[in-house]
XYZ file of C-alpha atoms in Angstrom:
679
model
C 57.606 -27.870 91.717
C 56.943 -25.399 88.705
C 53.220 -26.835 87.888
C 52.357 -26.383 91.790
C 53.442 -22.960 91.639
C 51.477 -22.353 88.253
C 48.486 -24.297 89.868
C 48.831 -21.877 93.353
C 48.935 -18.614 91.015
C 46.024 -20.032 88.862
C 43.907 -20.533 92.360
C 44.993 -17.369 93.618
C 43.646 -15.150 90.376
C 40.264 -17.075 90.199
C 40.038 -16.305 93.952
C 40.716 -12.812 93.146
C 38.333 -12.472 90.249
C 35.133 -14.115 92.470
C 36.223 -11.906 95.611
C 35.865 -8.594 92.926
C 32.795 -10.140 91.411
C 31.339 -10.554 94.822
C 32.110 -7.125 95.664
C 30.354 -5.690 92.708
C 27.612 -7.798 93.197
C 27.337 -6.756 96.716
C 27.968 -3.178 95.350
C 24.783 -3.698 93.522
C 22.456 -4.574 95.919
C 23.817 -2.039 98.367
C 23.246 0.936 95.343
C 19.626 -0.586 94.921
C 18.935 -0.957 98.676
C 19.551 2.505 98.907
C 17.659 4.108 95.922
C 14.762 1.823 97.111
C 15.058 3.270 100.398
C 15.168 6.971 98.782
C 11.402 5.809 97.284
C 10.064 5.302 100.554
C 11.482 7.893 102.509
C 10.730 10.707 100.061
C 6.903 9.337 99.405
C 6.632 9.382 103.427
C 7.668 12.820 103.600
C 5.949 13.932 100.597
C 2.687 12.636 102.628
C 3.527 14.379 105.636
C 3.719 17.632 103.301
C 0.688 17.372 102.037
C -1.075 16.974 105.411
C 0.472 19.776 106.701
C -0.380 21.696 103.778
C -4.107 20.568 104.314
C -3.846 21.820 108.039
C -2.660 25.046 107.277
C -5.854 25.159 104.919
C -8.110 24.250 107.649
C -6.140 27.478 109.623
C -6.888 29.574 106.942
C -10.452 28.652 106.186
C -11.103 29.414 110.383
C -9.405 32.734 109.683
C -10.987 33.868 106.482
C -14.063 32.180 106.393
C -17.462 34.798 106.672
C -20.013 33.038 107.956
C -23.489 34.382 106.980
C -25.718 32.470 110.097
C -25.610 30.851 113.464
C -26.001 27.512 112.256
C -22.470 27.948 110.443
C -20.842 29.737 113.167
C -21.748 26.935 115.398
C -20.424 23.870 112.859
C -17.200 25.930 112.048
C -16.456 26.238 116.076
C -17.250 22.486 116.495
C -15.682 21.419 113.734
C -12.457 22.978 114.362
C -12.548 23.730 118.142
C -10.162 21.709 120.402
C -12.456 19.920 123.427
C -11.290 20.655 126.686
C -12.222 17.802 129.296
C -12.385 19.911 132.404
C -14.923 22.768 130.767
C -17.136 20.279 129.131
C -19.667 18.741 131.367
C -21.007 16.483 128.619
C -17.218 15.195 127.544
C -16.780 14.335 131.184
C -19.641 12.553 131.171
C -19.369 10.774 127.925
C -15.876 9.570 129.091
C -16.856 8.387 132.550
C -16.258 4.691 132.244
C -18.452 4.080 135.214
C -21.335 3.978 133.124
C -20.140 1.288 131.385
C -20.548 -2.235 131.995
C -18.516 -5.225 131.696
C -21.203 -8.177 130.055
C -20.553 -11.849 132.426
C -19.943 -13.168 128.809
C -16.783 -11.263 128.126
C -13.784 -13.548 128.292
C -10.722 -10.805 127.621
C -8.306 -9.467 130.429
C -9.419 -7.708 133.559
C -7.624 -5.350 135.528
C -7.997 -4.206 139.535
C -6.986 -0.885 140.257
C -4.276 -0.022 141.754
C -2.450 -2.025 139.006
C -0.266 -4.961 139.755
C 2.698 -6.947 137.799
C -0.107 -9.633 137.172
C -2.444 -7.081 135.571
C 0.236 -6.138 132.889
C 1.454 -9.811 132.443
C -2.067 -10.952 131.831
C -2.576 -8.114 129.230
C 0.846 -9.321 127.166
C -0.860 -12.837 126.938
C -4.265 -11.801 126.443
C -2.681 -9.467 123.120
C -0.821 -12.579 122.276
C -4.026 -14.454 121.972
C -5.892 -11.584 120.047
C -8.170 -10.760 122.617
C -9.352 -7.782 123.060
C -9.237 -5.288 126.234
C -12.984 -4.162 127.332
C -13.664 -0.240 126.798
C -13.888 0.117 130.531
C -10.878 -1.090 131.509
C -9.508 1.024 128.334
C -11.199 4.249 129.892
C -10.195 3.951 133.307
C -6.861 2.969 132.643
C -6.080 5.798 130.117
C -7.804 8.120 133.460
C -5.739 7.165 135.773
C -2.609 7.548 133.023
C -3.277 10.814 132.778
C -3.560 11.935 136.267
C 0.072 10.486 136.530
C 1.305 11.895 133.479
C -0.349 15.127 134.286
C 1.834 15.613 137.319
C 4.883 14.747 135.761
C 7.539 18.127 134.679
C 7.993 18.429 130.894
C 11.558 17.240 131.026
C 11.928 13.726 132.671
C 15.314 13.223 134.739
C 16.630 9.695 134.984
C 20.298 8.368 136.385
C 21.689 5.233 135.413
C 23.834 4.778 139.071
C 20.758 2.241 140.175
C 20.426 0.280 136.798
C 21.076 0.578 132.852
C 18.472 2.427 131.106
C 16.885 0.719 128.018
C 15.829 3.327 125.240
C 13.369 2.209 122.228
C 12.701 4.449 119.171
C 9.519 4.621 117.310
C 7.302 1.249 117.436
C 4.287 2.663 115.135
C 1.695 0.002 116.017
C 3.690 -2.652 115.531
C 2.655 -4.860 118.853
C 5.500 -7.814 117.589
C 8.212 -5.436 118.018
C 7.238 -4.661 121.015
C 6.990 -8.180 122.227
C 10.367 -8.973 121.129
C 11.703 -6.184 122.989
C 10.674 -7.365 125.839
C 11.519 -11.369 125.248
C 15.119 -10.252 124.674
C 15.866 -7.360 127.082
C 13.507 -8.416 129.863
C 10.130 -6.766 131.227
C 9.762 -3.048 132.950
C 10.778 -3.944 136.307
C 12.782 -2.058 139.213
C 16.251 -3.392 137.729
C 14.819 -2.665 133.893
C 14.100 0.818 133.062
C 13.022 1.779 130.010
C 12.534 5.267 127.957
C 10.299 5.061 124.844
C 11.217 7.812 122.576
C 7.341 8.589 121.144
C 5.489 7.732 118.144
C 3.684 4.569 119.788
C 0.792 4.866 117.204
C -0.252 5.449 113.604
C 0.807 2.662 110.766
C 0.750 -0.333 112.332
C -2.594 -2.204 113.266
C -2.590 -2.568 116.849
C -1.606 0.944 118.298
C -4.255 0.751 120.614
C -2.548 -2.561 122.597
C 0.926 -0.779 122.400
C -0.346 2.339 124.352
C -2.478 -0.210 127.120
C 0.444 -2.041 127.559
C 2.991 1.156 128.250
C 0.615 2.984 130.292
C 0.031 -0.192 132.608
C 3.817 -0.453 133.423
C 4.066 3.155 133.472
C 1.403 2.883 136.394
C 2.707 0.027 137.852
C 6.317 1.458 137.809
C 6.163 5.132 137.850
C 10.003 5.381 138.366
C 11.178 3.094 135.844
C 8.935 3.602 132.863
C 9.078 6.878 131.320
C 7.140 8.300 127.827
C 8.195 10.783 125.629
C 5.700 12.741 123.250
C 6.402 11.964 119.593
C 4.993 13.613 116.289
C 2.924 10.947 115.897
C 0.979 11.813 119.503
C -1.271 14.346 117.695
C -4.907 13.788 117.413
C -4.678 15.836 113.588
C -1.864 13.244 112.266
C -3.727 10.354 113.766
C -6.750 11.092 111.549
C -4.551 10.468 108.569
C -2.305 7.765 109.636
C -4.712 5.112 110.608
C -4.808 5.085 114.349
C -8.425 6.887 115.011
C -9.836 4.305 112.062
C -8.177 1.570 114.152
C -9.877 2.544 117.869
C -13.031 3.059 116.238
C -12.822 0.012 114.244
C -12.228 -1.828 117.702
C -14.184 -0.155 119.868
C -17.150 1.289 117.823
C -19.476 3.170 120.174
C -17.051 4.037 122.814
C -14.184 4.603 120.271
C -15.203 8.340 120.129
C -14.814 8.451 124.344
C -11.601 6.876 123.834
C -10.424 9.252 121.090
C -11.046 12.196 123.044
C -9.335 11.318 126.212
C -6.372 10.847 124.561
C -6.017 13.947 123.117
C -5.301 15.130 126.911
C -3.269 11.850 128.060
C -1.079 12.659 124.475
C -1.062 16.070 125.335
C 0.279 15.332 128.813
C 3.176 13.311 127.806
C 6.643 14.487 128.375
C 8.360 16.050 126.274
C 11.900 14.953 126.690
C 14.182 12.821 129.004
C 17.499 13.737 130.945
C 19.789 11.307 131.769
C 22.634 12.050 134.220
C 22.440 15.529 132.885
C 24.222 14.319 130.089
C 22.292 12.900 127.365
C 19.175 14.073 126.266
C 16.475 11.940 124.784
C 14.009 13.758 122.432
C 11.942 12.489 119.786
C 12.971 14.446 116.746
C 15.680 16.543 117.249
C 16.901 20.637 118.217
C 17.298 23.616 116.482
C 19.260 26.972 116.834
C 16.699 28.175 118.994
C 16.072 25.284 121.182
C 16.076 26.434 124.821
C 15.588 23.680 127.758
C 14.776 26.171 130.118
C 11.782 27.487 127.875
C 11.073 23.924 126.864
C 10.690 23.231 130.716
C 8.105 25.885 131.489
C 5.688 25.386 128.863
C 2.433 24.296 129.729
C 2.380 21.299 127.134
C -0.941 20.290 128.144
C -2.742 22.884 126.215
C -1.089 21.783 122.822
C -3.437 19.225 121.700
C -1.901 19.474 117.927
C 0.721 21.100 116.808
C -0.900 21.022 113.235
C -3.842 23.200 114.857
C -2.841 26.445 115.834
C -5.685 28.682 115.947
C -5.731 31.170 118.790
C -7.501 33.989 117.207
C -10.566 32.272 115.596
C -12.643 33.464 118.869
C -11.536 37.332 117.892
C -12.869 36.355 114.418
C -16.271 34.814 115.311
C -16.851 37.835 117.301
C -16.152 40.511 114.474
C -18.305 38.428 112.266
C -21.159 38.107 114.958
C -21.325 41.777 115.327
C -21.972 41.752 111.223
C -20.067 43.051 108.235
C -20.657 46.600 108.874
C -18.362 46.652 112.488
C -15.921 44.258 110.299
C -15.870 46.980 107.974
C -15.140 49.343 110.697
C -12.858 47.228 112.452
C -10.542 47.017 109.314
C -9.929 50.442 109.264
C -8.899 50.842 112.917
C -4.698 51.157 114.001
C -5.142 48.381 116.360
C -6.121 45.890 113.546
C -2.925 44.800 111.404
C -3.242 43.792 107.812
C -3.770 40.812 106.239
C 0.124 39.066 106.726
C 0.316 35.515 104.837
C 2.933 33.262 105.614
C 4.900 32.000 102.269
C 3.365 28.476 102.803
C 0.332 30.057 103.093
C 0.095 31.573 99.468
C -1.186 28.590 97.583
C -3.815 27.781 99.933
C -5.122 31.657 99.513
C -5.402 31.118 96.130
C -7.199 27.830 96.333
C -9.913 29.715 98.082
C -9.864 32.825 96.330
C -13.391 32.572 95.303
C -14.853 31.966 98.850
C -16.866 34.649 100.680
C -15.165 37.433 102.054
C -11.621 36.477 100.399
C -9.716 38.282 97.767
C -10.698 37.045 94.593
C -7.389 36.324 92.014
C -7.719 40.050 91.203
C -7.201 41.047 94.688
C -10.261 42.617 95.591
C -13.136 41.422 97.689
C -15.535 39.939 95.192
C -19.290 42.184 94.764
C -21.329 42.345 97.544
C -19.057 41.206 100.113
C -16.647 42.697 103.100
C -13.371 41.844 103.303
C -11.973 41.222 106.691
C -8.461 42.791 107.453
C -6.580 40.804 110.027
C -3.114 39.084 111.076
C -2.654 35.536 110.497
C 0.711 35.698 113.043
C 0.132 34.504 116.571
C 1.119 36.030 119.482
C 4.784 36.284 119.499
C 5.439 34.483 122.721
C 2.654 31.798 122.000
C 4.554 31.396 118.638
C 7.946 30.965 120.358
C 6.190 28.330 122.332
C 4.661 25.740 119.726
C 8.013 26.715 117.551
C 10.008 25.166 120.455
C 8.060 22.015 121.088
C 8.079 21.868 116.959
C 11.619 21.703 116.564
C 12.066 18.933 118.861
C 9.187 16.707 118.013
C 9.836 17.239 114.267
C 13.345 18.149 113.532
C 16.024 16.064 111.691
C 19.748 16.045 111.742
C 21.624 16.983 108.561
C 25.281 16.393 107.732
C 25.839 20.308 106.448
C 26.415 22.926 109.202
C 23.445 25.317 109.750
C 19.891 25.162 110.280
C 17.258 25.584 107.900
C 13.691 24.639 107.753
C 12.467 21.009 107.162
C 10.715 21.298 103.380
C 10.574 17.628 102.987
C 8.435 17.009 106.141
C 7.401 20.183 106.130
C 7.460 20.713 109.790
C 10.302 21.454 111.948
C 13.781 22.062 110.818
C 17.003 20.195 109.287
C 20.166 20.869 112.158
C 23.464 20.710 111.229
C 26.779 19.466 113.378
C 27.319 22.810 114.267
C 24.164 23.129 116.125
C 24.514 20.111 117.801
C 27.840 21.323 119.351
C 26.468 24.314 120.349
C 23.358 23.041 122.354
C 25.521 20.564 123.925
C 28.098 22.254 125.085
C 25.817 25.337 126.104
C 23.874 22.743 128.325
C 26.730 20.696 129.550
C 25.293 17.644 127.735
C 27.486 14.871 125.670
C 24.938 13.013 123.545
C 21.841 13.667 122.088
C 19.447 10.476 121.037
C 16.306 10.736 119.072
C 14.078 8.842 116.848
C 11.669 9.958 113.948
C 13.542 8.305 110.932
C 13.426 5.068 110.100
C 17.194 3.617 109.257
C 18.257 0.671 107.850
C 19.817 -0.822 110.805
C 17.805 0.265 113.451
C 20.224 2.878 114.565
C 22.739 5.219 113.028
C 25.153 7.649 114.014
C 25.757 11.118 113.124
C 27.340 14.731 113.899
C 30.651 13.273 115.309
C 28.961 10.356 116.932
C 27.276 13.095 119.494
C 24.092 12.336 117.762
C 21.900 8.576 117.738
C 18.880 7.484 115.947
C 17.062 4.981 117.235
C 13.731 3.239 115.018
C 12.251 0.475 117.141
C 9.624 -0.712 114.109
C 10.693 -3.405 112.118
C 9.763 -3.652 108.254
C 8.289 -0.510 108.667
C 8.319 0.299 104.892
C 7.751 -3.471 103.908
C 8.948 -6.928 104.906
C 12.471 -6.934 104.768
C 13.088 -3.124 104.625
C 14.981 -2.663 107.853
C 16.010 -3.755 111.269
C 14.416 -2.608 114.463
C 16.842 -1.418 117.540
C 16.849 -0.466 120.975
C 20.173 1.048 123.078
C 21.017 0.517 126.129
C 23.016 3.053 128.556
C 25.047 2.288 131.936
C 26.854 4.433 133.961
C 29.439 5.060 131.685
C 27.343 6.704 128.892
C 28.592 4.079 126.301
C 25.592 2.797 123.883
C 25.111 -0.579 123.512
C 22.675 -1.305 120.634
C 20.719 -4.437 119.989
C 19.112 -5.313 116.835
C 16.287 -7.202 115.747
C 13.776 -8.494 112.897
C 10.167 -8.392 113.760
C 9.224 -10.884 110.916
C 10.062 -14.555 110.425
C 9.382 -14.659 107.181
C 11.989 -11.516 106.558
C 14.715 -13.554 108.700
C 14.122 -16.522 106.179
C 14.657 -14.577 102.781
C 18.213 -14.856 101.431
C 19.629 -10.809 100.829
C 19.143 -10.670 97.441
C 15.216 -11.847 97.832
C 14.777 -9.536 100.460
C 15.809 -6.363 98.569
C 14.088 -7.756 95.321
C 10.997 -8.186 97.659
C 11.546 -4.384 99.091
C 12.296 -2.929 95.748
C 8.990 -4.370 94.065
C 7.208 -3.201 96.844
C 8.800 0.405 96.401
C 8.600 0.617 92.835
C 4.587 -0.367 93.044
C 4.139 2.704 95.762
C 6.097 5.098 93.268
C 3.867 3.956 90.261
C 0.812 4.611 92.047
C 2.154 8.190 92.658
C 2.651 8.798 89.150
C -0.572 7.477 88.228
C -2.078 10.248 90.889
C -0.060 12.601 88.997
C -0.775 11.018 85.271
C -2.699 14.273 84.127
C 0.232 16.798 85.555
C 2.983 14.302 84.101
C 1.586 14.533 80.185
C 1.126 18.256 80.124
C 5.017 18.549 81.816
C 6.236 16.313 78.611
C 4.244 18.141 76.028
C 5.750 21.085 76.978
C 9.390 19.501 76.686
C 8.010 18.220 73.509
C 8.596 21.261 71.251
C 8.237 19.695 68.105
C 4.926 17.467 68.911
C 6.282 14.423 68.110
C 5.362 12.341 70.807
C 8.908 11.064 71.998
C 11.129 13.109 74.555
C 14.660 12.068 75.952
C 15.216 10.235 79.208
C 16.652 13.525 80.427
C 13.821 15.342 79.805
C 11.582 12.619 81.187
C 13.546 13.056 84.341
C 13.475 16.744 84.433
C 9.596 16.249 83.874
C 8.601 13.911 86.783
C 10.979 15.697 89.097
C 8.849 18.879 88.280
C 5.645 17.217 88.871
C 5.992 15.087 91.943
C 8.883 16.781 93.847
C 10.521 13.340 95.498
C 13.933 14.835 94.937
C 14.881 11.162 93.534
C 17.891 10.346 91.254
C 15.249 9.422 88.304
C 17.883 8.930 85.636
C 18.991 6.012 88.088
C 15.779 4.527 88.705
C 14.731 4.357 84.745
C 15.316 1.384 83.958
C 12.740 -0.166 86.320
C 10.189 2.434 85.660
C 10.649 2.871 81.492
C 11.229 -0.591 80.022
C 10.586 0.076 76.511
C 12.549 2.902 74.667
C 12.063 3.797 70.911
C 15.719 4.874 69.542
C 17.137 5.905 72.895
C 13.580 8.306 73.457
C 10.549 7.682 75.233
C 6.863 7.142 73.599
C 5.477 9.519 76.609
C 1.916 8.565 75.931
C 2.338 5.006 75.483
C 4.278 4.690 78.806
C 1.212 6.870 80.761
C -1.188 4.637 79.042
C 0.887 1.414 80.816
C 0.827 2.824 83.946
C -3.314 3.957 83.730
C -3.877 0.239 82.734
C -1.261 -1.622 85.585
C -3.340 0.786 88.059
C -6.779 0.548 86.880
C -6.297 -3.727 86.546
C -5.245 -3.554 90.462
C -8.206 -1.502 91.360
C -11.753 -3.227 91.891
C -13.414 -0.522 91.111
C -14.414 0.022 87.131
C -14.446 3.561 86.663
C -13.571 5.991 84.939
C -9.307 6.391 84.339
C -9.893 10.349 85.153
C -11.872 9.886 88.451
C -9.341 6.873 89.934
C -6.719 9.390 89.099
C -8.213 11.910 90.762
C -9.097 9.852 94.250
C -5.638 8.143 93.696
C -4.328 11.871 94.322
C -6.995 12.864 96.895
C -7.419 10.133 98.891
C -5.587 10.934 101.842
C -7.099 14.516 102.014
C -10.520 12.904 101.638
C -10.443 10.922 104.504
C -8.753 13.210 106.511
C -11.720 15.794 105.822
C -14.123 13.397 106.236
C -12.668 12.424 109.891
C -12.521 15.988 110.617
C -16.461 16.597 109.748
C -17.233 13.488 111.487
C -16.350 15.223 114.851
C -17.948 12.077 117.061
C -16.108 9.553 114.806
C -18.889 7.847 114.393
C -18.181 6.770 110.513
C -21.266 9.250 109.761
C -21.852 12.544 108.269
C -25.410 14.588 108.440
C -26.753 16.304 105.449
C -26.137 19.587 107.210
C -22.801 18.989 107.885
C -22.199 18.094 104.295
C -23.659 20.838 102.982
C -21.499 23.173 105.085
C -18.628 21.407 104.683
C -18.667 21.078 100.707
C -18.721 25.148 100.504
C -15.576 25.293 102.996
C -13.405 22.669 101.407
C -15.047 22.449 97.058
C -12.317 25.137 96.395
C -9.247 23.422 97.748
C -10.212 19.902 96.124
C -10.468 22.130 92.811
C -14.039 20.836 92.589
C -16.718 23.273 91.375
C -20.415 22.477 92.408
C -23.686 24.867 92.858
C -24.714 25.240 96.403
C -27.935 24.652 95.303
C -27.527 20.982 94.237
C -25.816 20.195 97.324
C -28.745 19.221 99.273
C -30.021 17.023 96.388
C -26.723 15.817 95.734
C -26.393 14.805 99.696
C -29.788 12.839 99.057
C -29.099 11.173 96.071
C -25.922 9.454 97.825
C -27.825 8.190 100.801
C -27.638 4.603 99.175
C -29.285 3.177 102.327
C -31.355 6.015 102.867
C -30.834 6.626 106.777
C -30.710 9.901 106.657
C -26.836 10.241 106.814
C -23.229 9.482 104.806
C -20.767 6.995 105.410
C -17.155 7.460 103.652
C -18.170 5.231 100.718
C -20.934 7.464 99.963
C -18.569 10.355 100.582
C -16.360 9.065 98.196
C -19.192 8.530 95.806
C -20.234 12.246 96.228
C -16.233 13.376 95.467
C -16.446 11.131 91.872
C -20.261 12.188 91.195
C -18.902 15.933 91.362
C -15.709 15.557 89.114
C -17.882 13.879 86.847
C -19.903 17.052 87.102
C -16.661 19.267 85.937
C -15.059 17.180 83.494
């Protein structure tokens, strides 16, 4: 008997030890997963900040660059203006789908208007077979969608009394996730209503197919399918995050027509959906100034992009056309306010200090030029309207009370539980549903369960990084969540394997970020190495890395993965930087100088965006004249100095195929050559 009791005690102790070990093991896995998540999210938000800064720079150039010829004025007008189909006969003709012929040998899906359910299901099956819809049908579908969306209010109203409503979050071009939602939940129908809460495009590879399917179901079931606008339904965002390139790659000569038409389709999307007058569905969130009545009155179709606010460019061009004397006189008039720069533009102002007509670093105009004095602030009402839309598309919830600028994203705000509570009480609401943020489990409650984030793109950062989810609301307005995993590979991995794979991907992205800022890191390390010993403490390493990358990461916790070797508890930073450089160069196919590779890594997203802005017809080519004009505008922003007299010779020299145009690879080559000239 005593022996049996002793055996039971030993078994119990063993079970307790195993349980403790397992809990510690799971806790370590969870910590690794959270650290990996922080890396991905910080890098994502950093990219959004960079893009917003580039757009601030575009605005600053439009507002301040002093053109010296009619060609330069026309060029700036063409590059930075937002086209309008109703006022542009050429564009209207270019987007006319009736001029496009569908060849007899076309084997893809065909649509007949008005659309039927058979048309939608044939699209779904065709896209599963990797078929492509002909440009004729795409343009016609988008034209019909634009007509329908233009008749809708800014805030759609739905009721759950007829059937439950399914709310889906970001899809980001991941068509398989949309197919999985339809498989699990059913296709849209009178008994199966959907709200898709924005960010249909970018990042994924099948954004255009998602739009085609959603728009088709929207036209077939206009009362059952509802689409909200997200922050990625913005053509300036599309230039950076892949949708523009996807459309041009798939539709080539018709791609530009599709993209220009989509500007108007995106701007016509409703801004929010109200369910039973109790649940508000918006893409981003709210702020302490969000006003639903004002949102309902805004002419949303005028907002092609929240990142291009150039409402005073026509006034500037009129002043410029009048000549320097007129500008000088105008600057002395009382009705022209003095130059007032928002804080976020200060760095841009410094970077363009050498541009003709701007203040130099000493604060005075360059010799022989006139300084235009004007206000950067838009009219108060317009600015208020833009902020209303910006806040609901870009904002994120925050655990602390208050409302502050969203510095991490560079747009919108962080709103706390108190802001949520006041907003809900003011509008008689009980729940806010939003998307905009990737969540580990596909959804998340916050603010005393009064805010729900729903995200429907699984494996968003890497295979196994997150689940997707959608929610269902019935008459009781109690949310029911359905999670899914869109990748078979991720489903087959164990939790440990999944976390290890995602972790490896995250650290590789972080090392690339470090490599892109290698020179800045070296300078920061040297400042902290007061004895010039070549080694620094781990604390100094963490301080220096954060001061350069500004990602807000727990660097000391990440150190074992990033700093494998120490000397007496200290880091040989020159050796560490060399190791990072060798790793990145070994993964790059081009054999180019380390300094050039670093510069390209750092500026590639900006370079792609700049090239896309120049390439107004999205043909993938820019002319010599466009190249010359744009180089003057952007050389200071990219910290590249090259004499204007050499630009034309440079353009001819990098036109390798001698076709009189420059493609993006040639554009990159010009960037590398000019950087070599300044080294």
